[in-house]
Amino acid sequence: MQAVKPVEILTVDLSSREITRDKIEDVELIKKYIGGRGIATYSLLSSMDPEVDPYSPESPIVFAPGVLTGTIVPCSGRTTVLFKSPATGRLFKTNVGGHFGAQLKFAGYDILVVKGRAEKPVYLYIEDDRVEIRDASHLWGKDVRETNRLVRKENDDPEVQLACIGPAGENKVVYASIQVSIYNAAGRGGGGAVMGDKNLKAVAAKGTKGIRAAHPEKFMETVAGLWNKMNEVSGVKPLSDYGTSIGIESTNAIGAFPVKNYQQGNIDNVKYLTGTYLVEGGFLKRKISCYSCPVACHRFVTVDEGKYRGVYTGGPEYETLSALGGGCLSTDTAGVIKANELCNILGLDTISTGNCIQWLMECKQRGVVSDGDAGGLDLTWGNSETIIDLVGKIAHRQGIGDLLAKGLKAASEELGRDSYKWAIQARGLEQSRVETRSAFGYALAFAVNSRGPDHLNTECLAEFGGSPEARALIKRITGSEEYAYPHTTEKRADIVRWHEDIYGASDALGICAFPTTAQFWMDEWDLAGLFRNFTGIEVSHEDMMRAGRRMIVMERCFNAMLGHTREDDVLPYRLMNEIQHDAMHDNAINSAELLDKMKDEYYALHCWDIEKGLPTKETLCELGMGDLIEKITGYIELK
Amino acid sequence: MSGSVTVSIQKDKCTGCGLCRLACSFDKNGVFNPNASRIWILDGDESGFYPNICRNCEEAPCLDACPAGALVRRREDGYILLNSEKCVGCNMCVMVCPFCAIGRMGDRNFKCDTCNHLEKCARICPHGAIQFEKPAHSRANKRRKLAGLLTAKTGGKEKW
Ligand code: SF4
Ligand code: SF4
């Protein structure tokens, strides 16, 4: 058998305080699942009882940097975080940038599994072979910035990198984030609440071991080729100059910017919510990179005058400017930055936080909730101070914040009275800030996403055909540039599946989704080349894409074991039942019929059981995953 | 030494990506390991990053401090080189270097040698935060920028 660098797995049990180290050396397995997200998902699916409560010691949380994380490959600094979500009750993959994953790799670990529950607050300290479960009583209650500062100080090392939670995670807000510094978050799905439940304040990592490529020269050649490609494409510079909010003005212009809780498609004075304004208004102080990233799409911003003077934070990104700005009918730049700062330091997902606040404001608009119910807060649309106040109340579960902290699904069930109709969530996850009624590829992607309706498993930006590279990609997938048009159901299944595949492959390698699915300067051939030259394992571009597909299939199987079927592949009520205002095209709705048509095509393309929307035994065998059938059929029947 | 180049750091351009450190460690040790790098990114949190590297001082304290003759100034370009073979690991140079620009792995120290004028860190830096230039050139550049700022109609807003 070919000798390869094994996948090193570190498992820490917080209940028994046992620390174990395992290796995966099976080349065939590595080829099938690549590493990072792939291998982590495989090990959860094959070893975990899917039915365990997300808040139980048996429910693990897994940190899996990519195969290439810690190397010089551009944009390779990303880490997958996997857990069973308290928000959705399903397997949840999140992915986070920053420098944490690289340090874990330098310490010698590819995958970190944390299970059990500590008796009192602890943090995990990892420095090479030294792995310690340390007291964190003094950190409990501290915000993210302070926690970072204190841990670095007590270890006398400014290079220690943390994945930590803030008060929101401690209070088990179901959309509490795991923060990697103030710039990056494994934001969605409530990983922060899972850490909080484990009494795990932080994982601190620092490594001094080096990483070697199997074929260093060829590896560096592949890397050099990527730099050239990066410098040629049109989308990198704008992203670097203006950050992820670069697209807000144009989205607003086509009426597809979800404003006022998806009641409007655009907002006046959108200028104040753009990346350009962050620069021109003097908020942007510095661009920030994830590890090994030449693009630097993250921002460091400060507010230097007015009532929010003194605020400083990472962000705001597209999603945040939409969720805590436009979505709440606010264009108060400094106000959004303040709300963003609070989310970052209290440890909250900005998307879910924003959606919950919008829902509450609409509850007032529709006479379901009064200002009095909200403890006297003025719930009028666009009130910055209320938005900021609510962020704090959610994190600390004070007053009405306690209701919102349960997430939109539970909150709207509890409040009743038709409020589910404007709760922009499905399967327990608040939809990310995409107007899917104006983008049918996104609609399908969001409906079938194992996480819930959001963009981070399958961002199919290319369907808009916004750049020559995007149109070329659509042509490559569908055979014609004509399909670079988001208001049709045609070929959406093909487009979505391609994106799922490449997302999986990128995540497994630790590569950011922007180069593969937004600026298009890395493709499956590049990913295969990098993997080959780094590990010495022969793979083709098709192998990479099939590995990505296995990840989607595994996630679907995991959730199917919990009862998920095609009936659950839906979108929020409003998007399925109300026509989008300000849309530029007819039929701006994600009706059940529209989704059904695309779902049929999507399941068929995957060779799944169309009736149930689930993989069949044959699909599994064809993908070389026959070994999982026994486990899965212990819970459900497969065709 | 007037013919030699010196390093010029534009700290506000650094985004903290760490690519320069990996380029350095790969060049020197064939490995991706920031701990083996001859350049450091000092993380000042809110106040930003500072790519820190040997300045090749004209009056170099490290040179005077080394008891083993491991540090020498190269005649052609004025660069200070550390010969790890001769280094006895006493850390005198680390103690006296005002920039903390000398690293250590195992029991030997190391420092920047400009990759024999290939300056891998500067070449990879995507944002131009590290530049190697002739001191005269660097001063001229600075003056040119300053002239622009001082003569422009800035409405008193520009800071420099
Ligand atoms: S190592 Fe330090 S003291 Fe020696 S030349 Fe470089 S900066 Fe100056
Ligand atoms: S490569 Fe440039 S931007 Fe990146 S850390 Fe080094 S100096 Fe900073």
Coordinates of N, CA and C and ligand atoms in Angstrom, one line a residue, chain A residues 99 227 287 289-290 292-294 296, chain B residues 9-11 13-23 39-41 49-52 120-130, ligand 2:
Chain A
H99 N -7.4 32.2 11.6 CA -6.1 31.6 11.7 C -6.1 30.4 12.6
W227 N -1.9 31.7 -8.7 CA -1.7 33.1 -8.6 C -1.9 33.8 -9.9
K287 N -7.9 46.2 5.7 CA -8.4 44.9 5.2 C -7.8 43.8 6.0
S289 N -7.1 39.5 6.4 CA -7.1 38.2 5.7 C -7.3 37.0 6.6
C290 N -7.9 36.0 6.1 CA -7.8 34.6 6.7 C -6.4 34.1 6.4
S292 N -3.3 32.6 4.9 CA -2.8 32.4 3.6 C -3.8 33.0 2.5
C293 N -4.5 34.0 2.8 CA -5.4 34.5 1.8 C -4.9 35.9 1.3
P294 N -4.6 35.9 -0.1 CA -4.1 37.1 -0.7 C -5.3 38.2 -0.9
A296 N -8.1 39.1 1.1 CA -8.4 40.0 2.3 C -9.8 40.6 2.2
Chain B
I9 N 8.8 49.0 5.2 CA 7.5 48.3 5.6 C 6.4 49.4 5.5
Q10 N 5.3 49.0 4.8 CA 4.1 49.8 4.8 C 3.1 49.2 5.7
K11 N 3.2 49.5 7.0 CA 2.4 48.6 7.9 C 0.9 48.7 7.7
K13 N -0.7 48.4 5.1 CA -1.1 47.6 4.0 C -1.2 46.1 4.4
C14 N -0.6 45.8 5.5 CA -0.5 44.3 5.9 C -1.9 43.9 6.4
T15 N -2.3 42.7 5.9 CA -3.7 42.2 6.3 C -3.5 41.0 7.2
G16 N -2.3 40.6 7.5 CA -2.0 39.5 8.4 C -2.2 38.2 7.9
C17 N -2.1 38.0 6.5 CA -2.4 36.7 5.9 C -1.3 35.7 6.2
G18 N -0.1 36.1 6.5 CA 1.0 35.1 6.9 C 1.6 34.5 5.7
L19 N 1.3 34.9 4.5 CA 1.9 34.3 3.3 C 3.4 34.5 3.3
C20 N 3.8 35.7 3.7 CA 5.3 35.9 3.6 C 6.1 35.0 4.5
R21 N 5.5 34.6 5.7 CA 6.1 33.7 6.6 C 6.3 32.3 6.0
L22 N 5.2 31.9 5.3 CA 5.2 30.6 4.7 C 6.2 30.6 3.5
A23 N 6.2 31.7 2.7 CA 7.2 31.7 1.6 C 8.6 31.6 2.1
I39 N 10.7 36.2 9.1 CA 9.9 37.4 9.2 C 8.7 37.1 10.1
W40 N 8.3 38.1 10.9 CA 7.3 37.9 11.9 C 6.2 39.0 11.6
I41 N 4.9 38.6 11.9 CA 3.8 39.5 11.8 C 3.4 39.8 13.2
F49 N -1.3 45.3 12.0 CA -0.2 44.3 11.9 C 1.1 45.0 11.5
Y50 N 2.2 44.4 12.0 CA 3.5 45.0 11.5 C 4.4 43.8 11.1
P51 N 4.7 43.8 9.8 CA 5.6 42.8 9.3 C 7.0 43.1 9.8
N52 N 7.6 42.3 10.6 CA 8.9 42.6 11.3 C 10.0 41.8 10.7
K120 N 11.8 36.6 -1.1 CA 10.6 35.9 -1.3 C 9.4 36.5 -0.6
C121 N 9.6 37.0 0.6 CA 8.5 37.6 1.4 C 7.9 38.8 0.6
A122 N 8.7 39.7 0.1 CA 8.3 40.8 -0.6 C 7.6 40.5 -1.9
R123 N 8.1 39.4 -2.5 CA 7.5 39.0 -3.8 C 6.1 38.4 -3.6
I124 N 5.9 37.7 -2.5 CA 4.6 37.1 -2.4 C 3.6 38.0 -1.8
C125 N 4.0 39.0 -1.0 CA 3.0 39.9 -0.3 C 2.1 40.5 -1.4
P126 N 0.8 40.2 -1.2 CA -0.2 40.6 -2.2 C -0.5 42.1 -2.1
H127 N -0.1 42.7 -1.0 CA -0.5 44.1 -0.8 C 0.6 45.1 -0.8
G128 N 1.8 44.6 -1.1 CA 3.0 45.5 -1.2 C 3.4 46.1 0.2
A129 N 3.1 45.3 1.2 CA 3.5 45.8 2.6 C 5.0 45.7 2.8
I130 N 5.7 44.8 2.1 CA 7.1 44.7 2.3 C 7.8 45.1 1.0
Ligands
SF4_2 S1 2.3 38.7 3.0 FE1 2.1 41.0 3.2 S2 0.0 41.2 3.9 FE2 0.5 39.1 4.2 S3 1.3 39.0 6.3 FE3 3.1 39.3 5.0 S4 3.3 41.5 5.0 FE4 1.3 41.1 5.7

